[in-house]
mmCIF file of C-alpha atoms and ligand atoms in Angstrom:
data_model
loop_
_atom_site.group_PDB
_atom_site.id
_atom_site.type_symbol
_atom_site.label_atom_id
_atom_site.label_comp_id
_atom_site.label_asym_id
_atom_site.label_seq_id
_atom_site.Cartn_x
_atom_site.Cartn_y
_atom_site.Cartn_z
ATOM 1 C CA MET A 296 13.319 14.690 6.149
ATOM 2 C CA GLY A 297 16.922 12.857 6.204
ATOM 3 C CA THR A 298 15.911 11.453 2.951
ATOM 4 C CA ARG A 299 17.112 13.109 -0.180
ATOM 5 C CA LYS A 300 15.755 13.083 -3.777
ATOM 6 C CA THR A 301 17.748 12.796 -6.258
ATOM 7 C CA LYS A 302 17.509 14.839 -9.406
ATOM 8 C CA ALA A 303 16.607 12.058 -11.974
ATOM 9 C CA PRO A 304 18.111 12.751 -15.621
ATOM 10 C CA PRO A 305 15.488 13.177 -17.873
ATOM 11 C CA PRO A 306 15.116 9.921 -20.291
ATOM 12 C CA ALA A 307 15.859 11.638 -22.744
ATOM 13 C CA ALA A 308 19.098 12.386 -21.130
ATOM 14 C CA LEU A 309 20.134 8.309 -20.892
ATOM 15 C CA GLY A 310 19.656 7.971 -24.806
ATOM 16 C CA ARG A 311 17.044 5.645 -24.790
ATOM 17 C CA ALA A 312 13.446 5.064 -26.033
ATOM 18 C CA SER A 313 11.841 8.491 -24.161
ATOM 19 C CA THR A 314 8.777 9.122 -25.598
ATOM 20 C CA LYS A 315 6.010 7.282 -27.231
ATOM 21 C CA LYS A 316 7.159 8.692 -30.510
ATOM 22 C CA ASP A 317 10.171 6.600 -30.056
ATOM 23 C CA LEU A 318 8.734 4.036 -28.628
ATOM 24 C CA PRO A 319 8.710 0.478 -30.466
ATOM 25 C CA ASP A 320 5.245 1.120 -33.040
ATOM 26 C CA HIS A 321 3.933 -2.064 -31.279
ATOM 27 C CA PHE A 322 3.269 -0.216 -27.403
ATOM 28 C CA LYS A 323 2.177 3.102 -29.207
ATOM 29 C CA ASN A 324 -0.645 2.328 -28.685
ATOM 30 C CA TYR A 325 -0.651 1.582 -25.405
ATOM 31 C CA ARG A 326 -3.337 4.258 -23.675
ATOM 32 C CA HIS A 327 -5.219 3.946 -20.592
ATOM 33 C CA VAL A 328 -4.589 3.377 -16.334
ATOM 34 C CA TRP A 329 -5.567 0.247 -14.720
ATOM 35 C CA VAL A 330 -5.429 0.130 -11.490
ATOM 36 C CA PHE A 331 -5.600 -3.784 -10.778
ATOM 37 C CA ILE A 332 -8.462 -4.295 -7.919
ATOM 38 C CA GLU A 333 -7.711 -6.872 -5.021
ATOM 39 C CA LEU A 334 -10.356 -9.301 -4.326
ATOM 40 C CA GLU A 335 -9.809 -11.505 -2.222
ATOM 41 C CA ARG A 336 -12.320 -14.688 0.064
ATOM 42 C CA GLY A 337 -14.726 -11.662 -1.105
ATOM 43 C CA GLN A 338 -13.262 -8.265 0.263
ATOM 44 C CA VAL A 339 -11.701 -5.415 -1.852
ATOM 45 C CA HIS A 340 -8.244 -4.703 -0.270
ATOM 46 C CA PRO A 341 -8.601 -0.753 0.124
ATOM 47 C CA VAL A 342 -5.377 -0.436 -1.258
ATOM 48 C CA SER A 343 -7.375 -0.546 -4.181
ATOM 49 C CA PHE A 344 -9.120 2.306 -3.747
ATOM 50 C CA GLU A 345 -5.901 4.924 -2.449
ATOM 51 C CA LEU A 346 -4.471 3.160 -6.170
ATOM 52 C CA LEU A 347 -7.707 4.698 -8.326
ATOM 53 C CA GLY A 348 -7.043 8.309 -6.256
ATOM 54 C CA GLU A 349 -3.804 8.088 -7.723
ATOM 55 C CA GLY A 350 -4.872 6.116 -10.779
ATOM 56 C CA ARG A 351 -7.191 8.956 -11.825
ATOM 57 C CA ARG A 352 -4.840 11.403 -10.930
ATOM 58 C CA LEU A 353 -2.908 9.942 -13.864
ATOM 59 C CA ALA A 354 -4.916 9.675 -15.731
ATOM 60 C CA ASP A 355 -6.252 13.437 -15.651
ATOM 61 C CA GLN A 356 -2.485 13.992 -16.544
ATOM 62 C CA LEU A 357 -2.530 12.287 -19.537
ATOM 63 C CA GLY A 358 -6.183 12.806 -20.673
ATOM 64 C CA VAL A 359 -7.262 9.640 -20.795
ATOM 65 C CA GLN A 360 -9.464 6.844 -19.476
ATOM 66 C CA LEU A 361 -9.284 4.988 -15.238
ATOM 67 C CA ALA A 362 -10.078 1.448 -15.528
ATOM 68 C CA GLY A 363 -10.399 -0.761 -13.088
ATOM 69 C CA VAL A 364 -9.465 -4.531 -13.494
ATOM 70 C CA ILE A 365 -11.716 -7.256 -11.509
ATOM 71 C CA LEU A 366 -10.602 -11.298 -11.543
ATOM 72 C CA GLY A 367 -12.752 -13.040 -9.275
ATOM 73 C CA PRO A 368 -15.659 -15.350 -8.903
ATOM 74 C CA PRO A 369 -19.537 -14.562 -10.484
ATOM 75 C CA GLY A 370 -21.230 -13.689 -7.609
ATOM 76 C CA ASP A 371 -22.002 -10.839 -5.076
ATOM 77 C CA SER A 372 -18.554 -10.015 -4.080
ATOM 78 C CA THR A 373 -17.599 -9.765 -7.825
ATOM 79 C CA ARG A 374 -20.388 -7.299 -8.828
ATOM 80 C CA HIS A 375 -19.885 -5.466 -5.529
ATOM 81 C CA ALA A 376 -15.936 -4.865 -6.663
ATOM 82 C CA VAL A 377 -17.320 -3.575 -9.618
ATOM 83 C CA ALA A 378 -19.906 -1.187 -7.524
ATOM 84 C CA GLU A 379 -17.406 0.016 -5.870
ATOM 85 C CA ALA A 380 -14.412 0.453 -8.862
ATOM 86 C CA PHE A 381 -16.863 3.090 -9.716
ATOM 87 C CA ALA A 382 -18.050 4.006 -6.928
ATOM 88 C CA TYR A 383 -13.992 5.036 -6.381
ATOM 89 C CA ASP A 384 -14.410 7.227 -10.247
ATOM 90 C CA ALA A 385 -13.128 5.001 -12.244
ATOM 91 C CA ASP A 386 -14.417 5.273 -15.955
ATOM 92 C CA LEU A 387 -14.655 1.674 -16.852
ATOM 93 C CA VAL A 388 -14.438 -2.042 -15.572
ATOM 94 C CA TYR A 389 -12.584 -4.591 -17.321
ATOM 95 C CA LEU A 390 -13.877 -8.250 -15.442
ATOM 96 C CA VAL A 391 -13.343 -11.549 -16.595
ATOM 97 C CA GLU A 392 -15.258 -13.602 -13.849
ATOM 98 C CA LYS A 393 -14.996 -17.474 -13.159
ATOM 99 C CA PRO A 394 -15.154 -20.110 -10.734
ATOM 100 C CA LEU A 395 -11.274 -20.616 -11.313
ATOM 101 C CA LEU A 396 -11.134 -17.559 -9.624
ATOM 102 C CA THR A 397 -13.126 -18.322 -6.310
ATOM 103 C CA ASP A 398 -9.024 -17.712 -4.735
ATOM 104 C CA TYR A 399 -6.382 -16.297 -5.686
ATOM 105 C CA ARG A 400 -3.448 -18.259 -7.750
ATOM 106 C CA ASN A 401 -0.567 -16.725 -9.377
ATOM 107 C CA GLU A 402 -1.739 -19.445 -12.761
ATOM 108 C CA SER A 403 -4.821 -18.062 -13.250
ATOM 109 C CA PHE A 404 -4.585 -14.806 -12.125
ATOM 110 C CA THR A 405 -1.237 -14.707 -14.139
ATOM 111 C CA LYS A 406 -2.844 -15.834 -17.069
ATOM 112 C CA ALA A 407 -6.784 -13.682 -16.943
ATOM 113 C CA LEU A 408 -4.303 -10.711 -16.992
ATOM 114 C CA THR A 409 -1.425 -10.800 -18.732
ATOM 115 C CA ASP A 410 -4.330 -11.849 -21.333
ATOM 116 C CA LEU A 411 -6.627 -8.517 -20.736
ATOM 117 C CA VAL A 412 -3.222 -6.575 -21.026
ATOM 118 C CA ASN A 413 -2.016 -7.836 -24.263
ATOM 119 C CA THR A 414 -5.490 -7.527 -25.490
ATOM 120 C CA TYR A 415 -6.513 -3.590 -24.350
ATOM 121 C CA LYS A 416 -2.929 -2.530 -24.093
ATOM 122 C CA PRO A 417 -3.260 -0.400 -20.758
ATOM 123 C CA GLU A 418 0.051 2.495 -20.800
ATOM 124 C CA ILE A 419 -0.081 2.569 -17.309
ATOM 125 C CA LEU A 420 -0.982 -0.531 -14.279
ATOM 126 C CA LEU A 421 -0.929 -0.141 -10.714
ATOM 127 C CA LEU A 422 -1.536 -2.681 -8.116
ATOM 128 C CA GLY A 423 -1.351 -2.998 -4.691
ATOM 129 C CA ALA A 424 2.029 -4.349 -2.742
ATOM 130 C CA THR A 425 0.408 -6.255 -1.159
ATOM 131 C CA THR A 426 1.458 -9.930 -0.342
ATOM 132 C CA LEU A 427 -0.710 -10.488 -3.560
ATOM 133 C CA GLY A 428 -0.645 -7.991 -5.409
ATOM 134 C CA ARG A 429 3.913 -8.509 -5.265
ATOM 135 C CA ASP A 430 3.402 -11.847 -6.427
ATOM 136 C CA LEU A 431 1.417 -11.147 -9.211
ATOM 137 C CA ALA A 432 2.867 -8.605 -10.550
ATOM 138 C CA GLY A 433 6.453 -10.399 -10.362
ATOM 139 C CA SER A 434 4.851 -12.369 -12.963
ATOM 140 C CA VAL A 435 2.508 -10.241 -14.596
ATOM 141 C CA ALA A 436 5.337 -8.362 -15.960
ATOM 142 C CA THR A 437 8.189 -10.728 -16.477
ATOM 143 C CA THR A 438 5.168 -12.058 -18.639
ATOM 144 C CA LEU A 439 5.298 -9.400 -20.280
ATOM 145 C CA LEU A 440 8.674 -8.512 -20.454
ATOM 146 C CA THR A 441 7.465 -5.463 -19.272
ATOM 147 C CA GLY A 442 9.536 -2.991 -16.207
ATOM 148 C CA LEU A 443 8.095 -3.078 -12.893
ATOM 149 C CA THR A 444 8.575 -1.147 -9.323
ATOM 150 C CA ALA A 445 7.385 -1.887 -6.615
ATOM 151 C CA ASP A 446 6.834 0.328 -3.022
ATOM 152 C CA CYS A 447 6.222 2.953 -5.162
ATOM 153 C CA THR A 448 5.860 6.041 -2.739
ATOM 154 C CA GLY A 449 4.797 8.638 -5.688
ATOM 155 C CA LEU A 450 3.637 8.241 -8.710
ATOM 156 C CA ASP A 451 3.478 11.220 -11.403
ATOM 157 C CA VAL A 452 3.743 11.574 -15.444
ATOM 158 C CA ASP A 453 6.479 14.077 -16.325
ATOM 159 C CA ALA A 454 5.901 16.080 -19.563
ATOM 160 C CA ASP A 455 6.498 13.467 -22.068
ATOM 161 C CA GLY A 456 4.028 10.705 -20.872
ATOM 162 C CA SER A 457 5.713 8.756 -19.202
ATOM 163 C CA LEU A 458 5.416 7.745 -15.917
ATOM 164 C CA ALA A 459 8.004 8.692 -13.100
ATOM 165 C CA ALA A 460 7.473 6.166 -10.178
ATOM 166 C CA THR A 461 9.594 7.188 -7.281
ATOM 167 C CA ARG A 462 10.478 4.767 -4.473
ATOM 168 C CA PRO A 463 13.257 4.763 -1.480
ATOM 169 C CA THR A 464 16.428 3.304 -2.426
ATOM 170 C CA PHE A 465 19.976 2.933 -0.973
ATOM 171 C CA GLY A 466 18.244 1.981 3.038
ATOM 172 C CA GLY A 467 15.464 5.063 2.633
ATOM 173 C CA SER A 468 18.072 7.508 2.787
ATOM 174 C CA LEU A 469 17.431 8.460 -1.723
ATOM 175 C CA LEU A 470 14.432 8.418 -2.693
ATOM 176 C CA CYS A 471 15.346 7.856 -6.509
ATOM 177 C CA THR A 472 12.437 8.271 -9.868
ATOM 178 C CA ILE A 473 12.185 4.957 -12.192
ATOM 179 C CA TYR A 474 11.779 5.139 -15.692
ATOM 180 C CA THR A 475 9.989 1.798 -18.327
ATOM 181 C CA LEU A 476 11.112 3.126 -21.242
ATOM 182 C CA ASN A 477 11.356 0.670 -23.423
ATOM 183 C CA CYS A 478 8.494 -1.102 -23.048
ATOM 184 C CA ARG A 479 4.236 -0.509 -21.776
ATOM 185 C CA PRO A 480 2.589 -0.955 -20.099
ATOM 186 C CA GLN A 481 4.173 0.903 -17.409
ATOM 187 C CA MET A 482 4.052 -0.993 -14.278
ATOM 188 C CA ALA A 483 4.436 -0.020 -10.588
ATOM 189 C CA THR A 484 2.918 -1.625 -7.360
ATOM 190 C CA VAL A 485 2.334 0.936 -4.166
ATOM 191 C CA ARG A 486 2.107 -0.391 -0.106
ATOM 192 C CA PRO A 487 -1.330 0.138 2.029
ATOM 193 C CA ARG A 488 -1.704 3.457 3.126
ATOM 194 C CA VAL A 489 1.416 5.533 1.135
ATOM 195 C CA MET A 490 -1.053 6.785 -1.321
ATOM 196 C CA ARG A 491 -4.211 8.949 0.910
ATOM 197 C CA MET A 492 -8.041 7.053 0.734
ATOM 198 C CA PRO A 493 -9.458 8.932 -2.112
ATOM 199 C CA GLN A 494 -13.299 10.324 -1.681
ATOM 200 C CA ARG A 495 -15.662 7.915 -2.184
ATOM 201 C CA SER A 496 -18.245 9.463 -5.170
ATOM 202 C CA ASN A 497 -21.117 6.947 -5.654
ATOM 203 C CA LYS A 498 -21.323 7.356 -8.886
ATOM 204 C CA PRO A 499 -23.366 4.244 -8.922
ATOM 205 C CA VAL A 500 -22.688 2.666 -12.825
ATOM 206 C CA GLY A 501 -20.738 2.403 -15.466
ATOM 207 C CA ARG A 502 -18.705 1.067 -18.799
ATOM 208 C CA VAL A 503 -18.383 -3.112 -18.075
ATOM 209 C CA ILE A 504 -15.663 -4.519 -20.655
ATOM 210 C CA ARG A 505 -15.922 -8.736 -20.225
ATOM 211 C CA HIS A 506 -13.314 -10.806 -20.532
ATOM 212 C CA ASP A 507 -13.378 -14.778 -21.396
ATOM 213 C CA LEU A 508 -9.601 -16.685 -19.609
ATOM 214 C CA ARG A 509 -10.140 -19.394 -20.976
ATOM 215 C CA MET A 510 -8.258 -21.715 -19.262
ATOM 216 C CA LEU A 511 -8.562 -25.097 -17.478
ATOM 217 C CA GLU A 512 -8.665 -26.730 -13.954
ATOM 218 C CA ASP A 513 -6.888 -28.737 -15.057
ATOM 219 C CA GLU A 514 -4.078 -26.715 -15.642
ATOM 220 C CA ILE A 515 -3.561 -25.176 -12.783
ATOM 221 C CA VAL A 516 -0.416 -27.070 -10.456
ATOM 222 C CA THR A 517 -1.474 -24.780 -7.684
ATOM 223 C CA LYS A 518 -4.905 -26.543 -5.904
ATOM 224 C CA VAL A 519 -6.209 -24.411 -2.687
ATOM 225 C CA VAL A 520 -7.198 -27.141 0.086
ATOM 226 C CA GLY A 521 -8.143 -24.290 2.749
ATOM 227 C CA PHE A 522 -6.587 -22.153 5.001
ATOM 228 C CA LEU A 523 -4.903 -21.668 7.874
ATOM 229 C CA SER A 524 -5.156 -19.316 10.667
ATOM 230 C CA ASP A 525 -1.342 -17.292 11.515
ATOM 231 C CA GLY A 526 -3.478 -17.054 14.940
ATOM 232 C CA GLN A 527 -1.982 -13.190 13.678
ATOM 233 C CA SER A 528 -4.936 -12.307 11.575
ATOM 234 C CA GLU A 529 -5.813 -10.018 14.401
ATOM 235 C CA ASN A 530 -2.481 -7.741 13.590
ATOM 236 C CA ALA A 531 -3.874 -7.301 9.988
ATOM 237 C CA ASN A 532 -5.669 -4.368 10.142
ATOM 238 C CA LEU A 533 -2.634 -2.553 11.881
ATOM 239 C CA ALA A 534 -2.204 -0.386 8.540
ATOM 240 C CA TYR A 535 -5.410 1.502 8.359
ATOM 241 C CA ALA A 536 -6.002 1.791 12.770
ATOM 242 C CA ASP A 537 -6.443 5.518 13.657
ATOM 243 C CA VAL A 538 -4.806 4.746 17.117
ATOM 244 C CA VAL A 539 -0.983 3.269 16.782
ATOM 245 C CA VAL A 540 1.020 2.607 20.150
ATOM 246 C CA ALA A 541 4.451 1.973 19.085
ATOM 247 C CA GLY A 542 7.232 1.170 20.525
ATOM 248 C CA GLY A 543 11.535 1.200 20.100
ATOM 249 C CA LEU A 544 15.134 -0.283 21.468
ATOM 250 C CA GLY A 545 14.482 2.733 24.507
ATOM 251 C CA LEU A 546 12.301 0.190 25.532
ATOM 252 C CA GLY A 547 15.031 -1.676 26.900
ATOM 253 C CA ALA A 548 13.157 -5.292 27.752
ATOM 254 C CA ALA A 549 10.806 -7.926 25.458
ATOM 255 C CA ASP A 550 8.871 -7.257 28.972
ATOM 256 C CA ASN A 551 8.275 -3.476 28.379
ATOM 257 C CA LEU A 552 6.279 -4.221 25.690
ATOM 258 C CA GLN A 553 3.174 -5.186 28.274
ATOM 259 C CA LEU A 554 3.018 -1.274 29.021
ATOM 260 C CA LEU A 555 2.765 -0.412 24.927
ATOM 261 C CA LYS A 556 -0.629 -3.422 24.848
ATOM 262 C CA ASN A 557 -2.290 -1.821 27.974
ATOM 263 C CA LEU A 558 -2.344 1.459 26.552
ATOM 264 C CA ALA A 559 -2.996 0.835 22.934
ATOM 265 C CA GLN A 560 -5.979 -1.498 24.289
ATOM 266 C CA THR A 561 -6.981 2.034 26.345
ATOM 267 C CA ILE A 562 -7.298 3.995 23.962
ATOM 268 C CA GLY A 563 -8.929 1.592 21.334
ATOM 269 C CA GLY A 564 -6.083 0.946 19.258
ATOM 270 C CA ASP A 565 -3.455 -1.084 17.873
ATOM 271 C CA TYR A 566 0.339 -1.733 18.888
ATOM 272 C CA GLY A 567 3.603 -1.846 16.848
ATOM 273 C CA CYS A 568 7.067 -1.935 16.927
ATOM 274 C CA SER A 569 10.747 -0.269 15.636
ATOM 275 C CA ARG A 570 12.488 -2.981 13.475
ATOM 276 C CA PRO A 571 15.431 -3.507 16.030
ATOM 277 C CA LEU A 572 12.673 -5.203 17.782
ATOM 278 C CA VAL A 573 11.591 -7.852 15.525
ATOM 279 C CA GLN A 574 14.843 -8.773 14.655
ATOM 280 C CA LYS A 575 15.245 -8.871 18.217
ATOM 281 C CA GLY A 576 12.023 -11.029 18.407
ATOM 282 C CA TRP A 577 10.348 -9.122 20.157
ATOM 283 C CA MET A 578 7.741 -8.461 18.590
ATOM 284 C CA ALA A 579 5.877 -10.568 15.051
ATOM 285 C CA ALA A 580 7.069 -8.682 11.651
ATOM 286 C CA ASP A 581 4.031 -7.614 10.074
ATOM 287 C CA ARG A 582 4.214 -5.553 13.654
ATOM 288 C CA GLN A 583 6.693 -4.054 11.955
ATOM 289 C CA ILE A 584 6.444 0.265 11.196
ATOM 290 C CA GLY A 585 8.712 1.561 8.539
ATOM 291 C CA GLN A 586 10.591 1.502 4.978
ATOM 292 C CA THR A 587 10.625 -2.447 5.233
ATOM 293 C CA GLY A 588 7.407 -3.258 7.774
ATOM 294 C CA LYS A 589 3.889 -1.174 7.028
ATOM 295 C CA THR A 590 2.870 1.749 6.771
ATOM 296 C CA ILE A 591 0.069 3.753 8.180
ATOM 297 C CA ARG A 592 -1.767 6.271 9.133
ATOM 298 C CA PRO A 593 -3.292 6.704 11.761
ATOM 299 C CA LYS A 594 -5.273 9.809 13.808
ATOM 300 C CA LEU A 595 -3.198 9.890 16.386
ATOM 301 C CA TYR A 596 0.755 8.100 16.607
ATOM 302 C CA ILE A 597 2.413 7.109 19.703
ATOM 303 C CA ALA A 598 6.222 6.350 19.729
ATOM 304 C CA ALA A 599 7.486 5.476 22.653
ATOM 305 C CA GLY A 600 11.570 4.779 23.297
ATOM 306 C CA ILE A 601 11.945 5.350 18.494
ATOM 307 C CA SER A 602 15.175 7.404 17.940
ATOM 308 C CA GLY A 603 13.291 8.251 14.885
ATOM 309 C CA ALA A 604 15.572 6.726 12.083
ATOM 310 C CA VAL A 605 14.395 7.563 8.393
ATOM 311 C CA GLN A 606 13.489 3.694 7.285
ATOM 312 C CA HIS A 607 11.240 4.636 10.240
ATOM 313 C CA ARG A 608 9.634 8.668 9.569
ATOM 314 C CA VAL A 609 9.170 7.008 6.433
ATOM 315 C CA GLY A 610 6.261 4.073 7.616
ATOM 316 C CA VAL A 611 4.289 7.709 9.577
ATOM 317 C CA GLU A 612 5.158 10.740 8.842
ATOM 318 C CA GLY A 613 1.294 10.676 7.427
ATOM 319 C CA ALA A 614 0.072 10.537 10.838
ATOM 320 C CA ASP A 615 -2.384 12.822 11.536
ATOM 321 C CA LEU A 616 -1.340 13.402 15.293
ATOM 322 C CA ILE A 617 2.551 12.328 15.873
ATOM 323 C CA VAL A 618 3.178 12.493 19.816
ATOM 324 C CA ALA A 619 7.213 10.762 20.694
ATOM 325 C CA ILE A 620 8.466 9.669 24.236
ATOM 326 C CA ASN A 621 12.717 10.838 24.478
ATOM 327 C CA THR A 622 15.149 10.953 27.321
ATOM 328 C CA ASP A 623 17.237 11.871 24.500
ATOM 329 C CA PRO A 624 15.646 15.551 24.199
ATOM 330 C CA ASN A 625 17.700 15.671 20.757
ATOM 331 C CA ALA A 626 16.538 12.177 19.781
ATOM 332 C CA PRO A 627 15.845 13.063 15.889
ATOM 333 C CA ILE A 628 12.131 11.684 16.278
ATOM 334 C CA PHE A 629 11.535 15.002 17.747
ATOM 335 C CA ASP A 630 12.251 17.197 14.574
ATOM 336 C CA PHE A 631 8.671 15.676 13.030
ATOM 337 C CA ALA A 632 6.529 14.565 16.253
ATOM 338 C CA ASN A 633 3.316 17.149 16.648
ATOM 339 C CA ILE A 634 4.027 16.906 20.211
ATOM 340 C CA GLY A 635 7.244 15.649 22.152
ATOM 341 C CA VAL A 636 7.601 13.984 25.919
ATOM 342 C CA VAL A 637 11.348 14.123 27.049
ATOM 343 C CA ALA A 638 10.808 11.038 30.093
ATOM 344 C CA ASP A 639 11.496 7.818 30.143
ATOM 345 C CA ALA A 640 8.840 5.624 27.970
ATOM 346 C CA VAL A 641 8.856 3.061 30.866
ATOM 347 C CA SER A 642 7.418 5.195 33.365
ATOM 348 C CA PHE A 643 5.734 7.680 31.741
ATOM 349 C CA LEU A 644 3.837 4.918 29.283
ATOM 350 C CA PRO A 645 1.728 3.361 32.768
ATOM 351 C CA ALA A 646 1.096 7.037 33.769
ATOM 352 C CA LEU A 647 -0.564 8.401 30.864
ATOM 353 C CA THR A 648 -2.369 4.972 30.809
ATOM 354 C CA GLU A 649 -3.819 5.491 33.571
ATOM 355 C CA VAL A 650 -4.245 9.201 33.192
ATOM 356 C CA PHE A 651 -6.627 7.603 30.168
ATOM 357 C CA ILE A 652 -8.469 4.793 32.249
ATOM 358 C CA ARG A 653 -9.630 7.675 33.813
ATOM 359 C CA ARG A 654 -10.660 9.990 31.499
ATOM 360 C CA LEU A 655 -12.400 7.392 30.085
ATOM 361 C CA ALA A 656 -14.421 6.082 32.955
ATOM 362 C CA PRO A 657 -17.639 6.462 32.777
ATOM 363 C CA GLY A 658 -19.154 9.987 32.284
ATOM 364 C CA ASN A 659 -15.775 10.962 31.502
ATOM 365 C CA HIS A 660 -15.549 11.941 27.315
ATOM 366 C CA ILE A 661 -12.484 11.722 25.902
ATOM 367 C CA ARG A 662 -11.898 13.599 22.208
ATOM 368 C CA LEU A 663 -9.336 12.461 19.595
ATOM 369 C CA VAL A 664 -7.799 15.321 17.775
ATOM 370 C CA ASN A 665 -9.081 14.714 14.522
HETATM 371 C C1 LIG B 954 16.635 -0.906 4.366
HETATM 372 C C2 LIG B 954 16.392 -0.737 5.515
HETATM 373 C C3 LIG B 954 15.221 -0.848 6.329
HETATM 374 C C4 LIG B 954 14.633 -0.325 7.482
HETATM 375 N N1 LIG B 954 13.782 -0.124 7.881
HETATM 376 C C5 LIG B 954 13.055 -0.068 8.830
HETATM 377 C C6 LIG B 954 11.575 0.210 8.835
HETATM 378 O O1 LIG B 954 11.325 -0.774 8.256
HETATM 379 N N2 LIG B 954 11.836 0.298 9.673
HETATM 380 C C7 LIG B 954 12.018 1.068 11.063
HETATM 381 O O2 LIG B 954 12.003 1.263 12.172
HETATM 382 N N3 LIG B 954 13.580 0.223 11.250
HETATM 383 C C8 LIG B 954 13.610 0.345 10.060
HETATM 384 N N4 LIG B 954 15.274 0.357 9.893
HETATM 385 C C9 LIG B 954 16.177 0.637 10.738
HETATM 386 C C10 LIG B 954 16.419 1.988 11.208
HETATM 387 O O3 LIG B 954 17.640 2.801 10.466
HETATM 388 C C11 LIG B 954 16.414 2.231 12.496
HETATM 389 O O4 LIG B 954 17.673 1.368 12.842
HETATM 390 C C12 LIG B 954 15.690 2.292 14.232
HETATM 391 O O5 LIG B 954 14.149 2.739 13.398
HETATM 392 C C13 LIG B 954 16.183 2.595 15.086
HETATM 393 O O6 LIG B 954 15.142 1.582 16.049
HETATM 394 P P1 LIG B 954 14.647 2.430 16.967
HETATM 395 O O7 LIG B 954 14.467 4.026 17.560
HETATM 396 O O8 LIG B 954 13.668 1.164 18.114
HETATM 397 O O9 LIG B 954 16.263 2.289 18.223
HETATM 398 P P2 LIG B 954 17.491 3.461 18.072
HETATM 399 O O10 LIG B 954 17.981 4.319 17.125
HETATM 400 O O11 LIG B 954 18.540 2.550 19.036
HETATM 401 O O12 LIG B 954 16.947 4.256 19.902
HETATM 402 C C14 LIG B 954 16.374 3.524 20.429
HETATM 403 C C15 LIG B 954 15.776 5.596 21.711
HETATM 404 O O13 LIG B 954 15.066 5.256 22.601
HETATM 405 C C16 LIG B 954 15.263 5.823 22.969
HETATM 406 N N5 LIG B 954 15.245 5.730 24.879
HETATM 407 C C17 LIG B 954 16.557 4.472 25.739
HETATM 408 N N6 LIG B 954 16.005 4.898 26.177
HETATM 409 C C18 LIG B 954 14.855 4.941 26.646
HETATM 410 C C19 LIG B 954 13.680 5.058 27.459
HETATM 411 N N7 LIG B 954 13.693 4.662 28.924
HETATM 412 N N8 LIG B 954 12.337 6.395 27.225
HETATM 413 C C20 LIG B 954 12.180 6.501 26.174
HETATM 414 N N9 LIG B 954 13.527 6.265 25.042
HETATM 415 C C21 LIG B 954 14.626 5.764 25.512
HETATM 416 C C22 LIG B 954 17.045 6.623 22.781
HETATM 417 O O14 LIG B 954 17.567 8.046 22.958
HETATM 418 C C23 LIG B 954 16.891 6.786 21.433
HETATM 419 O O15 LIG B 954 16.256 7.966 20.425
HETATM 420 C C24 LIG B 954 15.612 -0.011 8.471
HETATM 421 C C25 LIG B 954 17.142 0.194 8.027
HETATM 422 C C26 LIG B 954 17.438 -0.331 7.228
HETATM 423 C C27 LIG B 954 18.974 0.049 6.610
#
């Protein structure tokens, strides 16, 4: 891969507080790993489970507990979120249940989460880099005056117990590891699908710590009056699709995007694109795949007319099977594709679609590689 990992100097070499021993006294009793369980309009976002998997690993390395943090209205959806947190291996759950928390609003969620942190003092706090998570993480970090590393692609614990949060930098050509040395908690966000989905353990129950939210509706400036569809809600699942067909500049014209859609529809998949197609206005931004778009982990990824730049590669390399169609036999995408087809995508895509239509006709069977 074209991305190089910087050799991060050990925190001590930076001449600042680097171990728990050197931390200001009031931070020394910060312990345990917390994962914010994102519950929006009744649904737990799957990135929360991916983060519980990571959180479990970090907590085990540190020898501390893993907690889920759930903020929501009283009712079934919040109860379900608590049960799911335990099923994905949380040791305990911090729960703030209030009608005020029915819909996400920055003021109420920031107050609830910062109150919890100030009371129970976690050492590490992880959130999904979703629209909600990014908004909340930024305001919680600035309220608590602590460090936040956004869009991490790797999380680890150093020998001295510090969180080593790795993320792309300099346009994706380097990876850097960032430490929060002098503040607690150490906060990080991770985009959906960057981390693997852990096994659901079916652990039925655990300890729930309820916490109050001392806030009145009158104190919240933001009022939710309703939800409007942007007409693109069907796009929300691209990150979690099992089959994705994507196109790049090699498709040559906006009209040729229909070829992608036809193939995706035929094989029951979703479709996406490289960044230049969004910049040209050929496809909506929420279909962009890559470093500044979506990360995907499908069973099958078909890339047509995409060169395989590192910023695109980081978004697709978790796919089980990558099929690349490109006229240039030296295109970088062939370095990491499992199957390479040197061909004109504009004629190859309809031919492939035809084959699938025939093979998928009643009486025929097709099996995707697992
Ligand atoms: C900070 C930053 C963030 C970025 N984030 C992203 C991101 O999230 N996602 C992303 O995709 N990019 C991102 N980019 C852009 C990235 O660097 C590349 O420029 C981009 O991925 C290239 O898109 P492409 O492969 O479609 O186009 P090109 O690189 O121009 O490649 C087109 C390919 O099509 C092939 N081709 C031409 N004609 C045909 C044909 N008829 N049939 C088949 N193949 C053909 C060519 O051989 C070529 O390999 C980012 C860049 C920066 C600096």
